[in-house]
Short mmCIF file of C-alpha atoms and ligand atoms in Angstrom, two decimals:
data_model
loop_
_atom_site.label_atom_id
_atom_site.label_comp_id
_atom_site.label_asym_id
_atom_site.label_seq_id
_atom_site.Cartn_x
_atom_site.Cartn_y
_atom_site.Cartn_z
CA MET H 1 3.02 17.04 -22.74
CA THR H 2 2.52 14.30 -20.34
CA ALA H 3 0.41 11.29 -20.39
CA LYS H 4 -0.57 8.09 -18.35
CA ALA H 5 -0.94 4.79 -20.14
CA SER H 6 -4.66 3.60 -20.31
CA SER H 7 -5.64 2.09 -16.85
CA ASP H 8 -5.21 -1.55 -18.27
CA GLY H 9 -1.88 -0.98 -19.94
CA LEU H 10 -0.73 1.14 -16.88
CA MET H 11 -0.33 -1.80 -14.52
CA GLU H 12 1.30 -3.80 -17.30
CA GLU H 13 3.57 -1.15 -17.73
CA ILE H 14 4.22 -0.43 -14.00
CA VAL H 15 5.08 -4.20 -13.16
CA GLY H 16 7.42 -4.16 -16.26
CA LEU H 17 9.39 -1.21 -15.07
CA CYS H 18 9.61 -2.32 -11.65
CA LYS H 19 11.38 -5.63 -13.18
CA ARG H 20 13.35 -4.36 -15.65
CA ARG H 21 14.78 -1.63 -13.41
CA GLY H 22 15.31 -4.15 -10.32
CA PHE H 23 12.31 -2.34 -7.93
CA ILE H 24 9.85 -5.76 -7.61
CA PHE H 25 10.46 -9.44 -8.59
CA PRO H 26 7.91 -12.47 -8.08
CA SER H 27 8.98 -14.20 -5.50
CA SER H 28 10.85 -17.87 -6.24
CA GLU H 29 11.10 -16.38 -10.02
CA ILE H 30 13.91 -19.23 -10.75
CA TYR H 31 10.98 -22.16 -10.07
CA GLY H 32 8.12 -20.56 -11.57
CA GLY H 33 6.93 -17.96 -9.12
CA TYR H 34 5.18 -18.28 -5.75
CA ASN H 35 1.12 -16.46 -6.36
CA GLY H 36 0.69 -13.63 -3.87
CA PHE H 37 4.61 -13.06 -2.56
CA TYR H 38 6.79 -10.63 -4.26
CA ASP H 39 10.53 -9.64 -3.31
CA TYR H 40 11.94 -6.32 -3.29
CA GLY H 41 15.08 -5.72 -5.25
CA PRO H 42 17.90 -2.59 -4.79
CA LEU H 43 15.75 0.17 -6.08
CA GLY H 44 12.25 -1.17 -4.36
CA VAL H 45 14.30 -1.95 -1.06
CA GLU H 46 15.08 1.49 -0.94
CA LEU H 47 11.90 2.85 -2.13
CA ARG H 48 9.99 0.68 0.55
CA ASN H 49 12.59 1.70 3.31
CA ASN H 50 12.20 5.78 2.60
CA ILE H 51 8.00 5.16 2.89
CA LYS H 52 8.64 3.49 6.27
CA GLN H 53 10.80 5.77 7.40
CA THR H 54 9.19 8.65 6.44
CA TRP H 55 6.09 7.45 8.33
CA TRP H 56 7.78 6.77 11.22
CA ARG H 57 9.57 9.85 11.47
CA ASP H 58 6.20 11.96 10.80
CA MET H 59 3.76 9.65 13.24
CA VAL H 60 6.19 8.72 15.89
CA GLN H 61 9.32 10.76 16.07
CA ARG H 62 7.95 14.19 15.31
CA ARG H 63 5.01 13.89 17.55
CA ASP H 64 5.08 13.55 21.28
CA ASP H 65 1.98 11.69 21.80
CA ILE H 66 2.85 8.79 19.92
CA GLU H 67 5.67 5.75 21.04
CA GLY H 68 6.77 3.14 18.81
CA LEU H 69 6.61 -0.77 18.86
CA ASP H 70 8.03 -3.89 17.67
CA SER H 71 6.50 -7.16 18.50
CA THR H 72 6.85 -10.57 17.20
CA ILE H 73 5.31 -11.97 14.59
CA ILE H 74 4.18 -15.06 16.20
CA MET H 75 2.23 -14.24 19.62
CA HIS H 76 0.72 -16.85 22.23
CA PRO H 77 -2.38 -17.95 20.22
CA ASP H 78 -4.80 -16.75 22.69
CA ILE H 79 -4.03 -13.44 21.49
CA TRP H 80 -5.99 -14.40 18.44
CA LYS H 81 -8.60 -16.21 20.18
CA ALA H 82 -9.20 -12.93 22.31
CA SER H 83 -9.28 -10.80 19.25
CA GLY H 84 -11.65 -12.69 17.27
CA HIS H 85 -9.30 -13.87 14.68
CA VAL H 86 -9.54 -17.72 15.33
CA ASP H 87 -13.43 -18.27 15.07
CA GLY H 88 -14.06 -14.86 12.27
CA PHE H 89 -11.14 -14.37 10.24
CA SER H 90 -11.91 -15.67 7.10
CA ASP H 91 -13.23 -14.75 3.56
CA PRO H 92 -16.28 -16.65 1.72
CA MET H 93 -14.93 -18.63 -1.24
CA VAL H 94 -16.31 -20.05 -4.09
CA ASP H 95 -14.72 -23.04 -6.07
CA CYS H 96 -15.10 -23.98 -9.73
CA ARG H 97 -15.39 -27.63 -9.57
CA GLU H 98 -13.98 -27.87 -13.45
CA SER H 99 -11.60 -25.29 -13.86
CA LYS H 100 -10.58 -25.85 -10.05
CA LEU H 101 -10.13 -21.93 -9.78
CA ARG H 102 -11.35 -20.29 -6.61
CA TYR H 103 -13.12 -16.87 -6.47
CA ARG H 104 -13.48 -14.60 -3.69
CA ALA H 105 -17.64 -14.88 -3.32
CA ASP H 106 -17.95 -10.92 -2.80
CA GLN H 107 -15.64 -10.68 -6.02
CA LEU H 108 -17.81 -12.95 -8.24
CA PHE H 109 -20.84 -10.84 -9.30
CA PHE H 110 -23.89 -12.24 -10.98
CA ALA H 111 -27.51 -11.68 -12.19
CA PRO H 112 -30.53 -13.30 -14.06
CA VAL H 113 -31.19 -12.58 -17.44
CA ILE H 114 -34.74 -11.46 -17.83
CA VAL H 115 -36.48 -11.08 -20.94
CA ALA H 116 -40.02 -9.98 -21.08
CA GLY H 117 -40.66 -11.40 -17.81
CA GLU H 118 -38.67 -14.20 -18.03
CA THR H 119 -35.43 -15.32 -16.59
CA ILE H 120 -33.58 -17.15 -19.42
CA GLY H 121 -30.20 -17.58 -18.32
CA TYR H 122 -27.60 -15.88 -15.88
CA VAL H 123 -24.35 -14.01 -16.14
CA SER H 124 -21.15 -13.93 -13.94
CA VAL H 125 -18.43 -11.83 -13.98
CA VAL H 126 -15.14 -11.36 -11.68
CA GLU H 127 -14.97 -7.69 -9.95
CA CYS H 128 -13.56 -5.46 -12.50
CA PRO H 129 -13.90 -1.85 -13.33
CA GLU H 130 -15.64 -3.13 -16.35
CA GLN H 131 -18.13 -5.60 -14.96
CA GLN H 132 -21.23 -3.86 -15.65
CA GLU H 133 -20.43 -3.63 -19.34
CA ILE H 134 -19.18 -7.34 -19.39
CA ALA H 135 -22.22 -8.62 -17.76
CA GLU H 136 -24.73 -6.45 -20.32
CA LYS H 137 -22.58 -7.73 -23.46
CA ALA H 138 -22.90 -11.19 -22.13
CA ALA H 139 -26.92 -11.02 -21.34
CA ALA H 140 -27.33 -9.64 -24.90
CA ASP H 141 -25.46 -12.56 -26.26
CA ILE H 142 -27.46 -15.06 -23.99
CA LYS H 143 -30.51 -13.24 -25.56
CA ARG H 144 -29.64 -13.20 -29.24
CA LYS H 145 -28.80 -16.90 -28.61
CA ALA H 146 -31.93 -17.93 -27.26
CA ALA H 147 -33.80 -15.96 -30.32
CA LYS H 148 -35.86 -14.71 -27.40
CA GLN H 149 -38.36 -11.54 -28.22
CA GLY H 150 -38.87 -8.67 -25.93
CA THR H 151 -36.99 -6.13 -23.73
CA LEU H 152 -33.98 -7.31 -21.92
CA GLU H 153 -34.44 -6.05 -18.27
CA PRO H 154 -31.69 -4.22 -16.81
CA ILE H 155 -28.54 -6.04 -15.69
CA VAL H 156 -28.35 -5.69 -11.62
CA LEU H 157 -25.53 -7.34 -10.48
CA LYS H 158 -25.26 -8.87 -7.07
CA ASP H 159 -22.11 -10.29 -5.61
CA TYR H 160 -21.99 -14.71 -5.12
CA THR H 161 -22.69 -14.23 -1.20
CA GLU H 162 -26.11 -12.99 -1.84
CA SER H 163 -27.21 -15.82 -4.26
CA LYS H 164 -29.73 -18.46 -3.17
CA PRO H 165 -28.84 -22.18 -2.77
CA GLU H 166 -31.16 -22.82 -6.11
CA GLU H 167 -28.98 -20.58 -8.02
CA TYR H 168 -25.60 -22.05 -7.53
CA VAL H 169 -26.37 -24.79 -10.76
CA LEU H 170 -27.53 -21.87 -12.69
CA ILE H 171 -24.92 -19.46 -12.84
CA PRO H 172 -22.42 -20.02 -14.88
CA SER H 173 -18.69 -20.22 -14.29
CA PRO H 174 -16.57 -17.08 -15.28
CA ALA H 175 -13.79 -19.83 -16.21
CA THR H 176 -15.91 -22.03 -18.44
CA GLY H 177 -18.99 -19.90 -19.02
CA LYS H 178 -21.17 -22.89 -18.20
CA PRO H 179 -23.48 -22.90 -14.99
CA GLY H 180 -23.18 -26.29 -12.96
CA SER H 181 -19.86 -26.23 -11.48
CA LEU H 182 -20.05 -23.48 -8.96
CA THR H 183 -19.91 -24.70 -5.09
CA ALA H 184 -21.83 -22.80 -2.39
CA PRO H 185 -19.98 -19.63 -0.79
CA ARG H 186 -17.69 -21.33 2.04
CA GLU H 187 -15.75 -19.71 4.64
CA PHE H 188 -11.99 -19.65 4.27
CA LYS H 189 -9.51 -19.17 7.16
CA LEU H 190 -6.88 -16.43 6.29
CA MET H 191 -4.85 -16.75 9.10
CA PHE H 192 -1.24 -19.23 8.20
CA GLU H 193 -1.02 -21.83 10.71
CA THR H 194 2.43 -22.84 12.23
CA LYS H 195 3.54 -25.23 14.90
CA VAL H 196 5.66 -24.16 17.68
CA GLY H 197 7.80 -26.23 19.84
CA PRO H 198 8.68 -30.49 19.36
CA LEU H 199 5.08 -31.38 19.52
CA ALA H 200 3.15 -31.84 16.37
CA ASP H 201 -0.44 -31.69 17.79
CA GLU H 202 -2.97 -29.06 18.40
CA SER H 203 -1.46 -27.54 21.50
CA ALA H 204 1.40 -26.83 19.32
CA VAL H 205 -0.45 -24.65 16.50
CA ALA H 206 0.40 -20.88 16.43
CA TYR H 207 -0.36 -18.10 13.79
CA LEU H 208 1.71 -15.76 11.74
CA ARG H 209 0.00 -12.30 12.75
CA PRO H 210 -2.41 -11.33 10.22
CA GLU H 211 -2.11 -7.98 11.27
CA THR H 212 0.05 -5.67 13.54
CA ALA H 213 -2.26 -4.23 15.73
CA GLN H 214 -3.04 -7.08 18.06
CA GLY H 215 0.94 -6.84 19.04
CA ILE H 216 0.14 -3.60 20.19
CA PHE H 217 -2.99 -4.51 22.06
CA ALA H 218 -1.02 -7.18 23.76
CA ASN H 219 1.90 -4.49 24.74
CA TYR H 220 -0.64 -1.45 25.76
CA LYS H 221 -0.21 -2.37 29.49
CA ASN H 222 3.73 -2.57 29.04
CA ILE H 223 3.73 0.94 27.88
CA VAL H 224 1.32 2.14 30.21
CA ASP H 225 3.15 0.95 32.65
CA THR H 226 7.02 1.76 31.91
CA GLY H 227 6.41 5.23 29.47
CA ARG H 228 5.08 8.59 30.58
CA VAL H 229 2.08 8.31 28.41
CA LYS H 230 -0.98 10.23 29.07
CA ILE H 231 -4.43 9.76 27.30
CA PRO H 232 -4.59 10.72 24.48
CA PHE H 233 -1.80 8.79 23.12
CA GLY H 234 -0.83 6.58 20.53
CA ILE H 235 1.59 3.38 19.80
CA ALA H 236 2.37 2.75 16.32
CA GLN H 237 4.11 -0.21 14.65
CA ILE H 238 5.61 -1.05 11.40
CA GLY H 239 6.05 -4.87 10.62
CA LYS H 240 5.12 -8.07 8.39
CA ALA H 241 1.73 -9.31 8.39
CA PHE H 242 0.32 -12.30 6.67
CA ARG H 243 -3.02 -13.71 5.23
CA ASN H 244 -3.67 -16.76 3.02
CA GLU H 245 -5.69 -14.64 0.38
CA ILE H 246 -7.82 -16.61 -1.78
CA THR H 247 -7.47 -14.52 -4.55
CA PRO H 248 -4.30 -12.56 -4.60
CA ARG H 249 -4.15 -10.11 -7.39
CA ASN H 250 -3.01 -6.68 -8.66
CA PHE H 251 0.65 -7.16 -8.15
CA ILE H 252 1.30 -5.88 -4.71
CA PHE H 253 -1.76 -4.40 -3.75
CA ARG H 254 -2.95 -7.56 -2.41
CA SER H 255 -0.57 -10.50 -1.48
CA ARG H 256 -0.14 -13.17 1.16
CA GLU H 257 2.91 -11.66 2.75
CA PHE H 258 2.70 -7.79 3.22
CA GLU H 259 3.51 -4.96 5.61
CA GLN H 260 1.49 -3.00 7.59
CA MET H 261 2.19 0.79 9.30
CA GLU H 262 -0.67 0.92 11.98
CA ILE H 263 -1.32 3.09 14.98
CA GLU H 264 -3.29 2.57 17.82
CA PHE H 265 -4.71 5.82 19.31
CA PHE H 266 -5.74 5.51 22.96
CA ILE H 267 -8.74 8.42 23.58
CA SER H 268 -11.13 8.55 26.47
CA PRO H 269 -14.48 6.99 26.35
CA ASN H 270 -15.85 10.51 27.09
CA ALA H 271 -13.89 11.92 23.79
CA ASP H 272 -15.37 13.49 20.80
CA TRP H 273 -14.46 10.91 18.88
CA LYS H 274 -16.03 12.25 15.91
CA THR H 275 -13.93 15.17 15.95
CA LEU H 276 -10.82 12.92 16.76
CA HIS H 277 -11.38 10.61 13.94
CA ARG H 278 -12.22 13.43 11.52
CA GLU H 279 -8.69 14.83 12.70
CA TRP H 280 -7.06 11.35 11.89
CA ILE H 281 -8.41 11.37 8.43
CA ASP H 282 -7.27 14.37 7.50
CA THR H 283 -3.70 13.56 9.31
CA CYS H 284 -3.73 10.56 7.16
CA ILE H 285 -4.66 12.47 3.83
CA ASP H 286 -1.95 15.16 4.41
CA TRP H 287 0.87 12.65 4.78
CA LEU H 288 -0.18 10.67 1.70
CA VAL H 289 0.02 14.38 0.05
CA SER H 290 3.17 14.93 1.27
CA ILE H 291 4.74 11.76 -0.18
CA GLY H 292 3.32 12.88 -3.43
CA LEU H 293 0.10 11.16 -3.92
CA PRO H 294 -2.20 13.92 -5.67
CA ARG H 295 -4.98 15.00 -3.36
CA GLU H 296 -7.49 14.50 -6.17
CA GLY H 297 -6.85 10.89 -6.36
CA ILE H 298 -7.94 10.29 -2.44
CA THR H 299 -11.18 10.06 -1.57
CA GLU H 300 -13.18 8.81 1.50
CA ASP H 301 -15.31 5.68 1.70
CA ILE H 302 -17.54 6.16 4.89
CA HIS H 303 -18.48 2.92 5.83
CA PRO H 304 -22.54 2.37 6.26
CA GLU H 305 -23.72 1.83 9.92
CA ASP H 306 -25.34 -1.37 9.15
CA LYS H 307 -22.18 -2.96 7.70
CA LEU H 308 -19.93 -2.12 10.58
CA ALA H 309 -18.66 -4.91 12.95
CA PHE H 310 -20.77 -4.90 16.08
CA TYR H 311 -17.99 -3.15 18.35
CA SER H 312 -17.13 -0.73 15.86
CA GLN H 313 -18.11 3.01 15.90
CA ALA H 314 -17.15 4.19 12.40
CA THR H 315 -14.55 3.20 9.71
CA THR H 316 -13.43 5.50 6.74
CA ASP H 317 -11.53 4.12 4.09
CA LEU H 318 -9.02 6.31 2.28
CA MET H 319 -9.47 5.15 -1.32
CA PHE H 320 -6.80 5.54 -4.00
CA GLN H 321 -7.15 5.65 -7.98
CA PHE H 322 -5.04 2.53 -8.67
CA PRO H 323 -4.54 1.07 -11.92
CA HIS H 324 -7.24 -1.25 -11.72
CA GLY H 325 -9.66 1.08 -10.19
CA GLU H 326 -10.61 3.02 -7.03
CA GLN H 327 -9.57 0.85 -4.02
CA GLU H 328 -8.75 1.11 -0.38
CA LEU H 329 -5.44 2.43 0.84
CA TRP H 330 -5.75 3.20 4.55
CA GLY H 331 -8.50 2.37 6.86
CA ILE H 332 -9.16 4.85 9.79
CA ALA H 333 -11.38 2.82 12.00
CA CYS H 334 -12.80 3.86 15.73
CA ARG H 335 -12.91 0.24 17.36
CA GLY H 336 -14.29 1.84 20.61
CA ASP H 337 -12.82 -0.65 23.79
CA TYR H 338 -13.63 -4.08 22.18
CA ASP H 339 -9.93 -4.93 21.56
CA LEU H 340 -8.70 -4.20 25.19
CA MET H 341 -11.95 -5.47 26.61
CA GLN H 342 -11.24 -8.91 24.78
CA HIS H 343 -7.61 -8.76 26.09
CA GLN H 344 -8.83 -7.69 29.84
CA LYS H 345 -11.07 -10.87 29.58
CA HIS H 346 -9.05 -13.42 28.37
CA SER H 347 -6.02 -12.61 30.05
CA GLY H 348 -7.42 -11.61 33.28
CA LYS H 349 -5.15 -8.40 33.11
CA SER H 350 -6.59 -5.27 33.84
CA MET H 351 -6.55 -2.64 30.97
CA THR H 352 -7.57 0.05 32.79
CA ILE H 353 -5.56 3.90 32.70
CA PHE H 354 -5.73 6.56 35.43
CA ASP H 355 -6.57 9.97 33.37
CA GLU H 356 -4.52 12.58 35.10
CA THR H 357 -6.52 15.07 33.76
CA SER H 358 -10.25 14.07 34.53
CA LYS H 359 -9.08 11.70 37.35
CA GLU H 360 -11.10 8.92 36.02
CA LYS H 361 -9.84 5.20 35.84
CA TYR H 362 -11.16 3.35 32.55
CA VAL H 363 -10.29 1.25 29.55
CA PRO H 364 -9.57 3.34 26.71
CA HIS H 365 -11.45 3.74 23.44
CA VAL H 366 -9.25 3.61 20.47
CA ILE H 367 -9.24 5.19 16.64
CA GLU H 368 -6.75 2.66 14.51
CA PRO H 369 -5.54 4.46 11.45
CA SER H 370 -3.88 1.01 9.52
CA LEU H 371 -1.72 1.63 6.05
CA GLY H 372 -0.27 -1.21 3.81
CA VAL H 373 3.60 -0.42 2.96
CA ASP H 374 3.00 -2.29 -0.22
CA ARG H 375 -0.05 -0.71 -0.98
CA THR H 376 1.44 2.50 -0.23
CA LEU H 377 4.11 1.78 -2.62
CA LEU H 378 2.12 0.77 -5.55
CA ALA H 379 -0.11 4.18 -5.34
CA VAL H 380 3.37 6.21 -5.21
CA LEU H 381 4.34 3.99 -8.33
CA THR H 382 0.98 4.80 -9.98
CA ALA H 383 1.13 8.54 -9.34
CA ALA H 384 4.66 8.56 -10.32
CA TYR H 385 4.77 7.00 -13.56
CA THR H 386 4.69 9.22 -16.26
CA ILE H 387 5.65 9.30 -20.17
CA ASP H 388 6.18 12.63 -21.61
CA GLU H 389 8.11 14.23 -24.63
CA VAL H 390 11.77 16.27 -24.07
CA PRO H 391 14.14 16.93 -26.34
CA ASN H 392 17.35 14.62 -26.60
CA ASP H 393 20.93 16.18 -26.81
CA LYS H 394 20.54 17.10 -30.56
CA GLY H 395 17.31 19.25 -29.84
CA LYS H 396 15.21 16.27 -31.31
CA VAL H 397 11.84 15.53 -29.29
CA GLU H 398 11.94 12.28 -27.90
CA GLN H 399 9.38 10.13 -25.75
CA ARG H 400 11.00 9.46 -22.26
CA THR H 401 9.47 7.17 -19.18
CA LEU H 402 10.27 8.83 -15.47
CA LEU H 403 9.33 8.06 -12.15
CA LYS H 404 8.19 11.55 -10.69
CA PHE H 405 8.83 10.24 -7.08
CA SER H 406 8.97 13.16 -3.88
CA PRO H 407 12.38 13.75 -3.23
CA LYS H 408 11.71 12.31 0.06
CA ILE H 409 10.92 8.54 -0.70
CA ALA H 410 12.87 8.31 -4.29
CA PRO H 411 15.21 5.32 -3.92
CA VAL H 412 18.20 7.41 -5.28
CA LYS H 413 18.36 11.33 -4.29
CA ALA H 414 20.80 12.25 -6.86
CA ALA H 415 23.01 11.22 -9.70
CA ILE H 416 26.69 13.08 -10.09
CA PHE H 417 27.85 12.91 -13.30
CA PRO H 418 31.01 14.30 -14.87
CA LEU H 419 30.39 15.64 -17.91
CA LEU H 420 33.23 13.45 -20.06
CA LYS H 421 34.71 10.39 -18.52
CA ASN H 422 38.00 10.55 -20.08
CA LYS H 423 38.92 14.11 -18.38
CA PRO H 424 40.97 12.89 -14.74
CA GLU H 425 40.03 16.72 -13.41
CA LEU H 426 36.32 16.18 -14.17
CA VAL H 427 36.31 12.84 -13.05
CA GLU H 428 38.44 13.83 -9.74
CA ARG H 429 35.83 16.56 -9.01
CA ALA H 430 32.78 14.81 -9.65
CA GLN H 431 33.89 11.40 -7.44
CA ALA H 432 35.11 13.98 -4.39
CA LEU H 433 31.61 15.55 -4.42
CA TYR H 434 29.79 11.93 -4.81
CA LYS H 435 31.67 10.76 -1.71
CA LYS H 436 30.56 13.67 0.10
CA LEU H 437 26.90 13.47 -0.84
CA LEU H 438 27.10 9.84 -0.19
CA ARG H 439 27.77 10.19 3.88
CA ARG H 440 24.34 12.16 3.49
CA TRP H 441 22.13 10.17 1.22
CA ASN H 442 21.80 7.45 -1.17
CA VAL H 443 23.39 9.09 -4.33
CA PHE H 444 24.68 7.48 -8.04
CA TYR H 445 27.55 7.91 -9.40
CA ASP H 446 27.47 7.44 -13.36
CA ALA H 447 30.21 8.20 -15.98
CA SER H 448 29.15 6.21 -19.14
CA GLY H 449 27.19 7.20 -21.88
CA ALA H 450 26.37 10.41 -23.23
CA ILE H 451 24.79 12.95 -20.49
CA GLY H 452 21.34 12.79 -22.31
CA ARG H 453 21.23 8.81 -21.64
CA ARG H 454 22.36 9.00 -18.28
CA TYR H 455 19.62 11.51 -17.36
CA ARG H 456 17.42 9.35 -19.05
CA ARG H 457 18.26 6.17 -16.92
CA GLN H 458 18.04 8.31 -13.96
CA ASP H 459 14.35 9.56 -15.02
CA GLU H 460 13.06 6.08 -15.35
CA ILE H 461 13.97 5.17 -11.74
CA GLY H 462 12.83 8.42 -10.31
CA THR H 463 16.18 10.32 -9.48
CA PRO H 464 14.81 13.56 -8.60
CA PHE H 465 18.13 15.65 -9.12
CA GLY H 466 21.24 15.20 -11.69
CA ILE H 467 24.18 17.32 -10.55
CA THR H 468 27.01 17.72 -13.54
CA ILE H 469 30.66 18.61 -13.27
CA ASP H 470 31.74 20.56 -16.19
CA PHE H 471 34.80 22.78 -17.11
CA ASP H 472 33.39 25.38 -15.40
CA THR H 473 33.19 23.74 -12.53
CA ILE H 474 37.06 23.32 -12.41
CA GLU H 475 38.30 26.52 -14.64
CA LYS H 476 35.88 29.04 -13.33
CA ASP H 477 33.86 29.49 -9.92
CA GLY H 478 33.37 25.68 -8.63
CA THR H 479 29.59 25.81 -9.12
CA VAL H 480 27.90 22.62 -10.75
CA THR H 481 25.11 22.09 -13.19
CA LEU H 482 21.55 20.73 -11.13
CA ARG H 483 19.01 19.48 -13.26
CA ASP H 484 15.48 18.89 -12.22
CA ARG H 485 14.10 15.49 -13.25
CA ASP H 486 10.46 16.80 -13.99
CA THR H 487 10.98 20.30 -15.64
CA CYS H 488 14.51 19.28 -17.29
CA GLU H 489 15.62 22.66 -16.05
CA GLN H 490 19.06 23.29 -15.32
CA ARG H 491 20.95 25.90 -12.87
CA ARG H 492 24.26 26.62 -11.72
CA VAL H 493 24.55 26.03 -7.64
CA THR H 494 27.60 26.41 -5.62
CA GLU H 495 28.30 23.38 -3.25
CA ASN H 496 27.17 24.89 -0.20
CA GLU H 497 23.59 25.79 -2.02
CA LEU H 498 23.30 22.08 -3.47
CA PHE H 499 23.56 20.73 0.41
CA GLN H 500 20.90 23.25 1.63
CA PHE H 501 18.82 22.55 -1.39
CA LEU H 502 18.98 19.05 -0.77
CA GLU H 503 18.14 18.90 2.63
CA GLU H 504 15.06 20.88 1.96
CA GLN H 505 13.92 18.88 -0.50
CA ILE H 506 14.71 15.45 1.33
CA ASP H 507 14.42 15.84 4.66
CA GLY H 508 12.35 18.81 4.90
N1 LIG D 601 -5.61 -4.01 11.77
C1 LIG D 601 -6.73 -3.53 11.04
C2 LIG D 601 -6.66 -4.16 9.77
O1 LIG D 601 -5.68 -4.66 9.70
P1 LIG D 601 -7.20 -4.11 7.16
O2 LIG D 601 -8.45 -3.61 6.23
O3 LIG D 601 -7.84 -5.48 7.21
O4 LIG D 601 -7.20 -3.82 8.82
C3 LIG D 601 -5.34 -2.77 6.73
O5 LIG D 601 -5.59 -3.80 6.70
C4 LIG D 601 -4.43 -2.27 5.74
O6 LIG D 601 -3.50 -3.30 5.36
C5 LIG D 601 -5.09 -1.88 4.10
O7 LIG D 601 -5.95 -0.90 4.08
C6 LIG D 601 -4.15 -2.48 3.42
O8 LIG D 601 -3.39 -1.15 3.48
C7 LIG D 601 -3.56 -3.35 4.01
N2 LIG D 601 -3.65 -4.56 3.54
C8 LIG D 601 -4.47 -5.25 3.95
N3 LIG D 601 -4.45 -6.80 3.59
C9 LIG D 601 -3.66 -6.32 2.46
C10 LIG D 601 -2.86 -7.58 1.34
N4 LIG D 601 -3.23 -8.61 1.54
N5 LIG D 601 -1.85 -7.25 0.69
C11 LIG D 601 -1.48 -6.08 0.94
N6 LIG D 601 -1.79 -5.23 1.75
C12 LIG D 601 -3.11 -5.51 2.39
#
């Protein structure tokens, strides 16, 4: 029997497991934590690196049409003027003057409570999967308290950016439940500012990058001039990004310091961009499935044309069923030639490329698949977290918690156990195999406690394979026991078979 905790409890359980087993800690915890920042512990950093390395291997090294880049976090501030971030990269926020809490206006929902055609109050609720239910219950309470007879009209929630000025004083703050304390929506700049050089005036202002993409556009010319790239081709980058999010929340889903894996894929302006966009969407879905996300948990959110930025031809977000609901994981946007044209205009440098096939010169268009490392890690944890029941050493059925990570990204690939720790011949043989495996993969040696307990400890951190050295290994044919984490099935294999199997599973 396999089960997932209820969606409410699931996030709590994942956060608890991550803390307990050293995957993720709140940043600056000894000082009370720092909202929107997280640190990755010994297992977390392995998982994170494996996700990045697998992405890099599949998107850059195993393709001949994508080049890699590692640009700086702080770049010339004019880059952010050209890209539109200095003027436009902001979120609408609303403050509650009484509680001093701050909300993103597009995540704060409200509705009038109308009974028999008369508005008798307002309800408000912060975005969550149950928001409709919560709002309906609050509306029924208002009707009951007002002792109003008649039919309660359906509650139609709108986000706060759609509220009218006369409604600001009528909408209750979700913090206090009372109207009158919410401000009008105001734009809140998301870029972190810093100062570069000895001067502390405006001329020294620079920004921590809010996306890695602009580093790619800023280096596009360098790569075209120095590489052997031919249209269509891509430039990929993995790196930190920073956003002063108004409401960082849902663990590492929305944080203020995070990492992105982005590709700018340059195509001819005459190319069939719709087909290429579709191909990228499929490539991205296949990759997520290859690292262990269930296909049925991934859906596509196609942005309606009237909601697209003026320069954008199309955007599809890959959505994933996170513990807090279905949310964006990977954005795949067709951005036309907007970014390169802006940099051409602001830098005065030509961004044209000569297309060897069509013999034309043009500024290419771009398709941009943009994925967050931390969000991928949360998706992977969500998909992997499982509670099932298995028999223990004595045959009694027990509940166990396990992380069903794909071997490709599992932090520890295999654990090596001597059956007994007080038998030097078993220990020696197990140590020798451990050292051999360690040259290839991150494996773990554990000799302490009953074998069943050792298995459980590894199951909980998602180690896919357990390798036990027993008396048959040393007295008979040299084979070892290979245990599968998910099925608990065991089989005997030779050392050669073991290496071949692990190679296929981990590096395949
Ligand atoms: N260059 C395009 C771009 O940055 P985005 O939709 O703002 O687009 C792309 O971000 C991806 O980066 C998102 O799909 C998400 O995976 C990740 N991301 C964005 N903001 C994030 C945050 N505050 N915390 C964690 N991940 C974030």
